Backbone as a chain_set.jsonl record, in Angstrom:
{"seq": "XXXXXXXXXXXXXXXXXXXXXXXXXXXXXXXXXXXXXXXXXXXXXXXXXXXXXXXXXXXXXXXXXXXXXXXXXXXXXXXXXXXXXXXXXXXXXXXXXXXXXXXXXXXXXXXXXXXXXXXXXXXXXXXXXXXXXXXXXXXXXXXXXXXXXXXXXXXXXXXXXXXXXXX", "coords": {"N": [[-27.536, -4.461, 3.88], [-26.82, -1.112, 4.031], [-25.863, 0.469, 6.612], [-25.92, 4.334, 7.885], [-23.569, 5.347, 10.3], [-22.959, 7.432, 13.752], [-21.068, 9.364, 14.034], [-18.142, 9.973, 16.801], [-16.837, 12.072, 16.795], [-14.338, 12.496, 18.643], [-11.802, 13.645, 20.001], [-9.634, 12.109, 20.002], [-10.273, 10.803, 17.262], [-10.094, 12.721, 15.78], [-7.31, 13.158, 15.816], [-6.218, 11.119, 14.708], [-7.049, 11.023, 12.194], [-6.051, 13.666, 11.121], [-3.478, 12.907, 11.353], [-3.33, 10.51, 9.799], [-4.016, 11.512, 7.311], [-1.918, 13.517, 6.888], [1.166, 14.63, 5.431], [2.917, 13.219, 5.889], [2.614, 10.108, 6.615], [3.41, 6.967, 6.977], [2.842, 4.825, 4.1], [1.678, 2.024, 2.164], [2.762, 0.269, -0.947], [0.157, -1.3, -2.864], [-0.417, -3.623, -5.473], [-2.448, -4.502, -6.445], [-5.75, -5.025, -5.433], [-6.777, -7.048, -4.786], [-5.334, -10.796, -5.214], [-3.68, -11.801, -7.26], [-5.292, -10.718, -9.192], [-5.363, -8.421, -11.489], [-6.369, -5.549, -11.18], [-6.499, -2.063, -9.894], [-3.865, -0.079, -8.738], [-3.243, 1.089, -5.057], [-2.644, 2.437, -1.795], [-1.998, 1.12, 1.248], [-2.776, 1.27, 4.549], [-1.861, -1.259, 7.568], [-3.149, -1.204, 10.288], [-4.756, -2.943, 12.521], [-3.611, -6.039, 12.143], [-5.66, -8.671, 10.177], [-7.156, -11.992, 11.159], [-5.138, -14.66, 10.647], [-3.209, -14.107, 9.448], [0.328, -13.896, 8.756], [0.38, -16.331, 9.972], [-0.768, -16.551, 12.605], [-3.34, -16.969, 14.438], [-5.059, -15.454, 15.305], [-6.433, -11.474, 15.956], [-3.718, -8.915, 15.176], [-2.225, -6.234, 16.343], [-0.249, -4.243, 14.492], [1.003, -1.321, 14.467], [1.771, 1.056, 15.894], [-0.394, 3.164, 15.979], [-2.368, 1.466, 16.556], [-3.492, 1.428, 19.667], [-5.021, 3.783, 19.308], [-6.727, 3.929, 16.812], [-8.407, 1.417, 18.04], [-9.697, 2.771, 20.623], [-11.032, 4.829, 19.41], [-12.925, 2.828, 17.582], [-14.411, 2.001, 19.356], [-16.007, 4.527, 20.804], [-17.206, 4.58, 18.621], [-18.901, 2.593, 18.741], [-19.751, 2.253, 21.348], [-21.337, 4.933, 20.413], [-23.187, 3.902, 18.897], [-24.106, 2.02, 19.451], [-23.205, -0.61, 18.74], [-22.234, -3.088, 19.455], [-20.115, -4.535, 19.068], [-17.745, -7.528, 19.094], [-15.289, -8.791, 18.515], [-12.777, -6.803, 17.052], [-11.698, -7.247, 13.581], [-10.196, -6.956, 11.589], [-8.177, -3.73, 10.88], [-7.527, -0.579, 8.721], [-6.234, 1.341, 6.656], [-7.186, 3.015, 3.776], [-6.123, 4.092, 0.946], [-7.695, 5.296, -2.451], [-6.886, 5.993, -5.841], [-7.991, 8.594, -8.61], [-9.998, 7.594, -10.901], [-10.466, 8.423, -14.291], [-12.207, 6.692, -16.073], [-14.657, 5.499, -14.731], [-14.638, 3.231, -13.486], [-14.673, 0.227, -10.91], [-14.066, -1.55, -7.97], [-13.043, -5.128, -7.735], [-16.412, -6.9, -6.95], [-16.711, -8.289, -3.386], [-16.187, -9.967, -0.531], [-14.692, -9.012, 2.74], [-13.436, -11.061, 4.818], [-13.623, -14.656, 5.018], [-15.854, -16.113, 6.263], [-19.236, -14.964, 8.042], [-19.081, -11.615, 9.205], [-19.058, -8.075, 10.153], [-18.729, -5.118, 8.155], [-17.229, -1.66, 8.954], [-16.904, 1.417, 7.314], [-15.287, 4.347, 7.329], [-14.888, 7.46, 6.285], [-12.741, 9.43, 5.225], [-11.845, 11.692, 4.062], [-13.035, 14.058, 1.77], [-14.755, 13.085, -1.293], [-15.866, 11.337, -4.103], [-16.696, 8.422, -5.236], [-18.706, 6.176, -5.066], [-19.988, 3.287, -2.04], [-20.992, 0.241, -2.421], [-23.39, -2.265, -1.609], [-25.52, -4.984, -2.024], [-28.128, -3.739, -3.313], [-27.88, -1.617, -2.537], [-26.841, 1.853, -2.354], [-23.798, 3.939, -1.257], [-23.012, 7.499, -1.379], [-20.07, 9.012, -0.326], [-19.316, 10.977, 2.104], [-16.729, 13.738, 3.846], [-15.938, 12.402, 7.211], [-18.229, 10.599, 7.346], [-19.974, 7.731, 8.699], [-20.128, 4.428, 7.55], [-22.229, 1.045, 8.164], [-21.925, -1.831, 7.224], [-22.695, -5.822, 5.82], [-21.509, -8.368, 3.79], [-20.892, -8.813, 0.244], [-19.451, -6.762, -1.177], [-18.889, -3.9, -3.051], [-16.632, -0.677, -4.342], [-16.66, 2.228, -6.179], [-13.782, 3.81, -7.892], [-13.411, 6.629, -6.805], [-13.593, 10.061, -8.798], [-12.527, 12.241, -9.465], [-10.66, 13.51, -7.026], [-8.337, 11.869, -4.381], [-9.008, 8.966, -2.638], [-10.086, 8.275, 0.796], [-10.055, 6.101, 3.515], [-11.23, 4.178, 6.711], [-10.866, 1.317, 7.24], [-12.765, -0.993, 8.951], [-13.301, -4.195, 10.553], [-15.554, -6.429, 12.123], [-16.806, -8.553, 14.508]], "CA": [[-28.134, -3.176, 4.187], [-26.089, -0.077, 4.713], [-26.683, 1.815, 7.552], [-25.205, 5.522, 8.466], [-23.712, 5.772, 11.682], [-23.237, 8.669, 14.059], [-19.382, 9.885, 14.319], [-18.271, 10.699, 18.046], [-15.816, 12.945, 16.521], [-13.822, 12.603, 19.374], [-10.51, 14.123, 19.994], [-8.814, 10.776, 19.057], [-10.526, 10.467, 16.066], [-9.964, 13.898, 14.891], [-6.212, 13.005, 15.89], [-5.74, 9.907, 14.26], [-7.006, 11.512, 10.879], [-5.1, 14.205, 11.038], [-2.421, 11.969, 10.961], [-3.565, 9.717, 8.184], [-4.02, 12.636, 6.477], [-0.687, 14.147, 6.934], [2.226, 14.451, 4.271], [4.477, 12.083, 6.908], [2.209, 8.895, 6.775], [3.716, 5.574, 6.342], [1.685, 4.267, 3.081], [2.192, 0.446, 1.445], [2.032, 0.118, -2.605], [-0.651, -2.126, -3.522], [-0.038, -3.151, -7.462], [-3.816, -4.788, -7.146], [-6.362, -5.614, -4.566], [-6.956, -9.267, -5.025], [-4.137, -11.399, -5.555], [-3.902, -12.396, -8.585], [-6.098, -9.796, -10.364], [-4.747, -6.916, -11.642], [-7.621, -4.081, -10.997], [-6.029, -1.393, -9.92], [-3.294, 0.074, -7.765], [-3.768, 1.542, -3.786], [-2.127, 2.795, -1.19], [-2.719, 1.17, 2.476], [-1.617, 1.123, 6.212], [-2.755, -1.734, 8.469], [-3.472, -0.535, 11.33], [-4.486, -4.354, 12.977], [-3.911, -7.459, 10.954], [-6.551, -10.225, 10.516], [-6.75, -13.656, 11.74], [-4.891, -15.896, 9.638], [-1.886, -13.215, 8.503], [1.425, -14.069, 9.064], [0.496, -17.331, 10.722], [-1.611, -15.818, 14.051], [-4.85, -17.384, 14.311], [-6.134, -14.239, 16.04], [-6.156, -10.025, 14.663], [-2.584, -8.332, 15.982], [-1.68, -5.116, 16.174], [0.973, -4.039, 13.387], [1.334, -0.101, 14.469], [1.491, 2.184, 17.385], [-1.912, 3.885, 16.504], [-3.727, 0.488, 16.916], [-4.904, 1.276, 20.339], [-5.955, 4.573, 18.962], [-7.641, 2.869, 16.795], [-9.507, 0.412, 19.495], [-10.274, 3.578, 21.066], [-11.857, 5.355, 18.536], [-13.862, 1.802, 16.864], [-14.994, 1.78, 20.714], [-16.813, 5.368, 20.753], [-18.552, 4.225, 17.475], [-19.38, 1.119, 19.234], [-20.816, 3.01, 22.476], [-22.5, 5.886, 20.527], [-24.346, 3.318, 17.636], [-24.678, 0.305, 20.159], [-22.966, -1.92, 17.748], [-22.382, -4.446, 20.399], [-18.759, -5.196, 18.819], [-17.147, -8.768, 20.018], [-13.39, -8.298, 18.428], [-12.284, -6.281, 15.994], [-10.925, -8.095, 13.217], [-9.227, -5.559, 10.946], [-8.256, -1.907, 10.734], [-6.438, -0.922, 7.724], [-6.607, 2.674, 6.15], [-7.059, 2.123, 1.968], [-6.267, 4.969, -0.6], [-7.042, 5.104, -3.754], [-6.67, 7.241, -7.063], [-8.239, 9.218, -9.333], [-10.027, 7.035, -12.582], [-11.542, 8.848, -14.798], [-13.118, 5.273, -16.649], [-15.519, 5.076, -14.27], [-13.77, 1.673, -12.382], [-14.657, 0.055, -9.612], [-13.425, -2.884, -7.234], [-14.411, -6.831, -8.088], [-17.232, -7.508, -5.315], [-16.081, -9.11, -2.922], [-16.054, -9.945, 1.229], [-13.09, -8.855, 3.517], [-13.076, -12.401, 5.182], [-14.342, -15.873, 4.463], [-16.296, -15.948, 7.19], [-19.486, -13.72, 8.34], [-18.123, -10.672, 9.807], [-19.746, -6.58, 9.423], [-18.172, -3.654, 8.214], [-17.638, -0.121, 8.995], [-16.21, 2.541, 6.656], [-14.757, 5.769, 7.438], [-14.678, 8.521, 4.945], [-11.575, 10.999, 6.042], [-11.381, 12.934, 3.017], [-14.733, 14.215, 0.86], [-14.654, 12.39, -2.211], [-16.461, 10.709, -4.541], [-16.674, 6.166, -5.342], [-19.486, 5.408, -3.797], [-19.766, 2.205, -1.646], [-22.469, -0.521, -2.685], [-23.66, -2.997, -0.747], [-26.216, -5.354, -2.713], [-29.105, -2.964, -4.16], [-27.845, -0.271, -2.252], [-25.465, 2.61, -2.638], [-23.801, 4.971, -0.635], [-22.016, 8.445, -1.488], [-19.571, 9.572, 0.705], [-18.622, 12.589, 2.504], [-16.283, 13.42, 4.945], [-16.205, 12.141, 8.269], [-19.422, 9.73, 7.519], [-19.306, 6.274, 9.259], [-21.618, 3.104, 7.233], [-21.807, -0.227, 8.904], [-22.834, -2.813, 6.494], [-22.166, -6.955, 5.641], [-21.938, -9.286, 3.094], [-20.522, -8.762, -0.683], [-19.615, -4.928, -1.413], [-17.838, -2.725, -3.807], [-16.456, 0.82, -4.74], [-16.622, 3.196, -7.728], [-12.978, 4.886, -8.141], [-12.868, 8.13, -7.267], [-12.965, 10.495, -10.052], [-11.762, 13.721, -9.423], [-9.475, 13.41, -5.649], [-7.722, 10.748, -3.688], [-10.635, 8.636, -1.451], [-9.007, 7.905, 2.096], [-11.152, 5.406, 4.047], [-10.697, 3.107, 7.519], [-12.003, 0.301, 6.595], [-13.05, -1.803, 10.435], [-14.689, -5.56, 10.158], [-15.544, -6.961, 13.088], [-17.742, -9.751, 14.968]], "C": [[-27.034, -2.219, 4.669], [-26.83, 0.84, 5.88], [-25.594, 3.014, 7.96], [-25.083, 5.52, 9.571], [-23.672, 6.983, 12.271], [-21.432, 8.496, 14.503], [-19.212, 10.749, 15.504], [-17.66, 11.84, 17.855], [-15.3, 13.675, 17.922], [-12.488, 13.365, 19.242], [-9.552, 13.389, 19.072], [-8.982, 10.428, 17.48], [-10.098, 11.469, 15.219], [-8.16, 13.475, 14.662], [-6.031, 12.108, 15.003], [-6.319, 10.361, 12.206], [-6.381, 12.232, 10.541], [-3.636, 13.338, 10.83], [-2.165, 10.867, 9.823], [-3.179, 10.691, 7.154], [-2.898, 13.742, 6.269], [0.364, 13.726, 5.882], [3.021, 12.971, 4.721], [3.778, 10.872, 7.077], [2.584, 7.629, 6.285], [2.452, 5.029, 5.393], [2.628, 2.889, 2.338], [1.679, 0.965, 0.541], [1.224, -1.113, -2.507], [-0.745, -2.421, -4.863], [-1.804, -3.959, -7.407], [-4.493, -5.092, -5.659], [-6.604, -7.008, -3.837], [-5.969, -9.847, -5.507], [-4.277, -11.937, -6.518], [-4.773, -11.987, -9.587], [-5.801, -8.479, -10.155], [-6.577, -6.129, -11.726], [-6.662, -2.71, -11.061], [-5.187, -1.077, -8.73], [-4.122, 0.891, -6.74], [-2.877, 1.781, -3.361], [-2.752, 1.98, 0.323], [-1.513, 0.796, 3.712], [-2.099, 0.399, 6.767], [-2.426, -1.353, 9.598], [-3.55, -2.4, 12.865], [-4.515, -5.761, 11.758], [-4.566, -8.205, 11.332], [-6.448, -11.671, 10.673], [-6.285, -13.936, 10.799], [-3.462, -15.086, 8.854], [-0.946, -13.585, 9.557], [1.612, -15.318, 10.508], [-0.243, -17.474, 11.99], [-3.379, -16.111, 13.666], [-5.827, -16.363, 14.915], [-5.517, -12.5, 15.495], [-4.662, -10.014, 15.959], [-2.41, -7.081, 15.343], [-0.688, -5.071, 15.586], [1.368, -2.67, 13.88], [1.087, -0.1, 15.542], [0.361, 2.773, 17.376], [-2.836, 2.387, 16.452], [-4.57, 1.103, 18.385], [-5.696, 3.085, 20.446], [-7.026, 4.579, 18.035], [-9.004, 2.078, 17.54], [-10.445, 1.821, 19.92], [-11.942, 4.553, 20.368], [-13.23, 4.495, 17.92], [-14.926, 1.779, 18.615], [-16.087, 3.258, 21.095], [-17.507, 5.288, 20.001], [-19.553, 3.432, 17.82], [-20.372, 2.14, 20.172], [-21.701, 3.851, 22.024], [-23.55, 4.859, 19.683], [-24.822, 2.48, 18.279], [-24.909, -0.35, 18.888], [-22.728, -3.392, 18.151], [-21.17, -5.482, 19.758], [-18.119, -6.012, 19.746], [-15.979, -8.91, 19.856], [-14.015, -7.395, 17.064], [-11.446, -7.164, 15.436], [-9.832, -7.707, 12.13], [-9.254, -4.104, 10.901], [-7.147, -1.601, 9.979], [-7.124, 0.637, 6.869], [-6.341, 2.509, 4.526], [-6.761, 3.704, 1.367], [-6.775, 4.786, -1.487], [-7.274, 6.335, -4.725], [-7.774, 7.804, -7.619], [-8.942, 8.179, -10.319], [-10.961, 7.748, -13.129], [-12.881, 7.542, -16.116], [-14.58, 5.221, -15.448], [-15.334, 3.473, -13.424], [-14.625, 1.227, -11.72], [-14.513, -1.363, -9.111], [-14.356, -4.09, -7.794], [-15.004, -6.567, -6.708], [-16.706, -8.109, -4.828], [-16.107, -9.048, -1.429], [-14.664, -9.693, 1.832], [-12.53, -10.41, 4.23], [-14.331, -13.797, 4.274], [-15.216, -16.307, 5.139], [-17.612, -14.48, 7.685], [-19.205, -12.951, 9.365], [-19.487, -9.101, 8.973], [-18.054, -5.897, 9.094], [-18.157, -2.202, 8.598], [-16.59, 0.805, 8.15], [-16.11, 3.866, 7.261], [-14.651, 6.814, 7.098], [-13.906, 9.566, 5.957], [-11.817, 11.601, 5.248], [-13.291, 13.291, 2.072], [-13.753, 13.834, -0.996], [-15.504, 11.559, -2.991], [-15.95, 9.184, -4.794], [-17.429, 5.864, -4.058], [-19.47, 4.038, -3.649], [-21.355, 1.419, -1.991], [-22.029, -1.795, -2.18], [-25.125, -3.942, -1.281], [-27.212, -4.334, -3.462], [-29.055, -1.766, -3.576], [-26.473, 0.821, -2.249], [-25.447, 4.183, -1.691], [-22.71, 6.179, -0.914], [-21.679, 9.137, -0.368], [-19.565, 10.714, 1.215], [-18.037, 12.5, 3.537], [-16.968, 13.442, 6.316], [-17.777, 11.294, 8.591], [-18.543, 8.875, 8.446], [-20.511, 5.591, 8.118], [-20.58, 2.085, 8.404], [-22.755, -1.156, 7.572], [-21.853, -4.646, 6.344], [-22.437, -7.778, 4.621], [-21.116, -8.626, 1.701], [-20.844, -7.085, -0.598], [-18.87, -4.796, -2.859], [-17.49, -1.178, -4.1], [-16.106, 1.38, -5.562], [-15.277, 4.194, -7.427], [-13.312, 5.748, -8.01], [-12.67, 8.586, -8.749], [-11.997, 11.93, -10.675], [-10.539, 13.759, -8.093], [-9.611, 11.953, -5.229], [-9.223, 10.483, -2.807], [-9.493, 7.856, -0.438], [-10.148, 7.321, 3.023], [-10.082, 4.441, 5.043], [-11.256, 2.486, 7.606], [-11.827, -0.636, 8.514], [-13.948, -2.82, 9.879], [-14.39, -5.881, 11.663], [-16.754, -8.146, 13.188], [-18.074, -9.391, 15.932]], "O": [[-26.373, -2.525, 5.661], [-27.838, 1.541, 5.972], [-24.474, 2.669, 8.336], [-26.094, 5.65, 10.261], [-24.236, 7.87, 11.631], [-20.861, 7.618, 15.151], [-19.735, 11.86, 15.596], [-17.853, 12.727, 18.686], [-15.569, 14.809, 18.318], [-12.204, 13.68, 18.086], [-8.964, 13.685, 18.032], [-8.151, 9.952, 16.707], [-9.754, 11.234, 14.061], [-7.702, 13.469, 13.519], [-5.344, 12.662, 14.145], [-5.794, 9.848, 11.217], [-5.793, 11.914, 9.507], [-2.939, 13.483, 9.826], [-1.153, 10.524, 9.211], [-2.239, 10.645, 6.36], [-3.058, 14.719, 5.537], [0.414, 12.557, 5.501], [3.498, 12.04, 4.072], [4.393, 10.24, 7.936], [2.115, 7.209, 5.228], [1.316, 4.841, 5.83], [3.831, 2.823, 2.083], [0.721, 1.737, 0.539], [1.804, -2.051, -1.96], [-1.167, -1.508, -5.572], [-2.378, -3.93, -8.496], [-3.725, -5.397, -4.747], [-6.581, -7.616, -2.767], [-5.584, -9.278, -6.529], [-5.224, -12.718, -6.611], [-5.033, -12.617, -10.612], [-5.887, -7.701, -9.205], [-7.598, -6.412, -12.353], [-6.151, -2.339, -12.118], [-5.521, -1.612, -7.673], [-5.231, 1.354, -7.007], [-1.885, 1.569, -4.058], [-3.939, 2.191, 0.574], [-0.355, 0.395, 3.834], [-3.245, 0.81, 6.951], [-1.236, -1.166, 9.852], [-2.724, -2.745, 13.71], [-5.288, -6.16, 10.886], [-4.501, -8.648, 12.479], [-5.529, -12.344, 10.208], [-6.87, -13.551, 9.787], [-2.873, -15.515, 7.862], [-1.146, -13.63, 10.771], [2.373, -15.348, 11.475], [-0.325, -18.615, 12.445], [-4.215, -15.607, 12.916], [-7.053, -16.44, 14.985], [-4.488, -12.31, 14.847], [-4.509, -10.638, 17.009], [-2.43, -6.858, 14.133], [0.132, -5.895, 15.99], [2.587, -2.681, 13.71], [0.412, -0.889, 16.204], [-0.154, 3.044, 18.46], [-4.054, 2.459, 16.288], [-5.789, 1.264, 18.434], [-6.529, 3.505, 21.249], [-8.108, 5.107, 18.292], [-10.219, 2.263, 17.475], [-11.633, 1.943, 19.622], [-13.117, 4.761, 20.671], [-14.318, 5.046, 17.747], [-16.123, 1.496, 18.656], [-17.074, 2.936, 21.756], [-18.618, 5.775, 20.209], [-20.721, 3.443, 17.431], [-21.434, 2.654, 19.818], [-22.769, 3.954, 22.626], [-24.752, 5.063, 19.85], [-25.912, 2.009, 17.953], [-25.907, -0.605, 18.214], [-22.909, -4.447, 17.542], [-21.15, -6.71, 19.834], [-17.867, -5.651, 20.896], [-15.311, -9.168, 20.857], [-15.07, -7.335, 16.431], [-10.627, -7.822, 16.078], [-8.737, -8.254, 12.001], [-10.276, -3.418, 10.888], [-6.023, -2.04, 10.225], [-8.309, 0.836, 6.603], [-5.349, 1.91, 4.11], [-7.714, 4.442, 1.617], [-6.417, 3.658, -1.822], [-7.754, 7.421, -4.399], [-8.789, 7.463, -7.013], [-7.946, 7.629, -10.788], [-12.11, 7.818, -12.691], [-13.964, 7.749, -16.662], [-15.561, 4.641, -15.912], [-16.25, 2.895, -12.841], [-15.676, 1.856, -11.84], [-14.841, -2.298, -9.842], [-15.539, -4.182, -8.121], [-14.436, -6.181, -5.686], [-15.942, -8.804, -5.498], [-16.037, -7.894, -1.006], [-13.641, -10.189, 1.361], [-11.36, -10.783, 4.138], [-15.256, -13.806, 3.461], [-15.661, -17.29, 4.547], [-17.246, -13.305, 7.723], [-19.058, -13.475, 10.469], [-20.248, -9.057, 8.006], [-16.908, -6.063, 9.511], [-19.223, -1.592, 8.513], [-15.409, 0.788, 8.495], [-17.147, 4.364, 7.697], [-14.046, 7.419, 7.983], [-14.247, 10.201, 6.955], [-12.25, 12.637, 5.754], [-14.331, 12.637, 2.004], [-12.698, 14.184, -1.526], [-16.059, 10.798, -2.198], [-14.791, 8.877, -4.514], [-17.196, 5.553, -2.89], [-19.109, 3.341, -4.597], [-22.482, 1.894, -1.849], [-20.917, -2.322, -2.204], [-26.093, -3.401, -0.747], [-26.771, -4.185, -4.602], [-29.862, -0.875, -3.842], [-25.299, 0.467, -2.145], [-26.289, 5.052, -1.468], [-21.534, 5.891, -0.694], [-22.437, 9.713, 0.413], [-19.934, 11.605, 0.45], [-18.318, 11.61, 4.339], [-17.983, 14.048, 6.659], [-18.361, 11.305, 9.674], [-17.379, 8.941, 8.841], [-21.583, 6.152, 7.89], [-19.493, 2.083, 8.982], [-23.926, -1.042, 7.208], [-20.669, -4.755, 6.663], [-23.63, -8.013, 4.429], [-20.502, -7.639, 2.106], [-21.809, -6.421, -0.221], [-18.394, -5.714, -3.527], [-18.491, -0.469, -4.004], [-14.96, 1.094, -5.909], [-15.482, 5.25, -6.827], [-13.753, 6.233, -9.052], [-12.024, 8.029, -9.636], [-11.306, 12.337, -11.609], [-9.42, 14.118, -8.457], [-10.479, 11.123, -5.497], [-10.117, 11.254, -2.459], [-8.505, 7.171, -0.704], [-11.122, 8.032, 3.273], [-8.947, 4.041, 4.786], [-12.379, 2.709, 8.06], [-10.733, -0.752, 9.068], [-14.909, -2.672, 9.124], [-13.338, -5.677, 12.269], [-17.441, -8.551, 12.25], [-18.841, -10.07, 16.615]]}, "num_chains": 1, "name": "protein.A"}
C-alpha cells in the first residue's frame, strides 16, 4: 500500500535539497541497478550505507549530510507518526530521461522486511508502483510504502529522489 505523507518542509530539508540539487553535488555513475543486469544507467549519493556493505553488520554514515539527513527522516517520523526503529538507508538516486517508456526490474531494497519512503526533489514524471498501486510524483511529495516496487523512467526531465528504508 502506498501511502502519501505530510512534508515538514523544514529548514533542513529545504537545505539539504538545495544542495542535492545544486550544480556542485558529489554524484556516483551507476552503469545498472542490479548487479548483473544491465537496465539502465543512474546517478547516486549514499547518504547512509546499509547493513551488510563493506563488511558492517549495522547502517553507517558515508557523508557529512547524514545527520542532516537523520534530522530531516526524524521530522517525517514526528509529523506522520511513523514510529521509525533505525534507519537503514539514505541514498539520493537520479535518473534520465527514456523516451521507451522503461522502467526498473521489481524488486525490494533489502532481503529482509523493511518500509520505504520516497522523496520527490525535483517535479517529474516515472511514477512509483507498489503492487496494484501507482503513484505520480511531484515535487516535494513524501510516499511510505513496503514490499516489491518499481519506477517508470522519466520521460521528459531528470527524476531526483531520497530514497529512506527503515525498521
Amino acid at each position: 500500500m502506498i501511502r502519501e505523507l505530510k512534508n515538514p518542509m523544514c529548514d533542513e530539508y529545504l537545505q539539504l535539497k538545495e544542495i542535492i540539487l545544486s550544480g556542485h553535488f558529489p554524484w556516483s555513475w551507476g552503469q545498472s541497478t542490479r548487479f548483473g543486469i544491465e537496465d539502465y544507467p543512474f546517478l547516486s549519493h549514499c547518504f547512509i550505507r546499509r547493513p551488510g556493505e563493506l563488511g558492517f553488520l549495522y547502517p553507517m554514515p558515508s557523508c557529512e549530510l547524514a545527520p542532516k539527513c537523520n534530522y530531516v527522516v526524524g521530522q517525517i517520523n514526528d509529523l506522520n507518526d511513523l514510529r521509525i526503529n533505525c534507519i537503514l538507508r539514505v541514498n539520493a538516486n537520479l535518473t534520465f530521461p527514456w523516451k521507451d517508456g522503461r522502467k526498473t526490474p521489481i524488486h525490494t531494497d533489502h532481503e529482509f522486511p523493511h518500509k520505504n519512503i520516497l522523496i520527490y526533489l525535483n517535479d517529474s514524471d516515472g511514477d512509483t508502483v507498489c503492487g496494484d498501486e501507482r503513484y505520480s510524483p511531484k515535487e516535494d511529495a513524501i510516499i511510505e510504502f513496503e514490499g516489491e516496487h518499481y519506477h517508470h523512467l522519466p520521460s521528459e526531465d531528470k527524476r531526483v529522489v531520497l530514497v529512506v528504508t527503515y525498521i
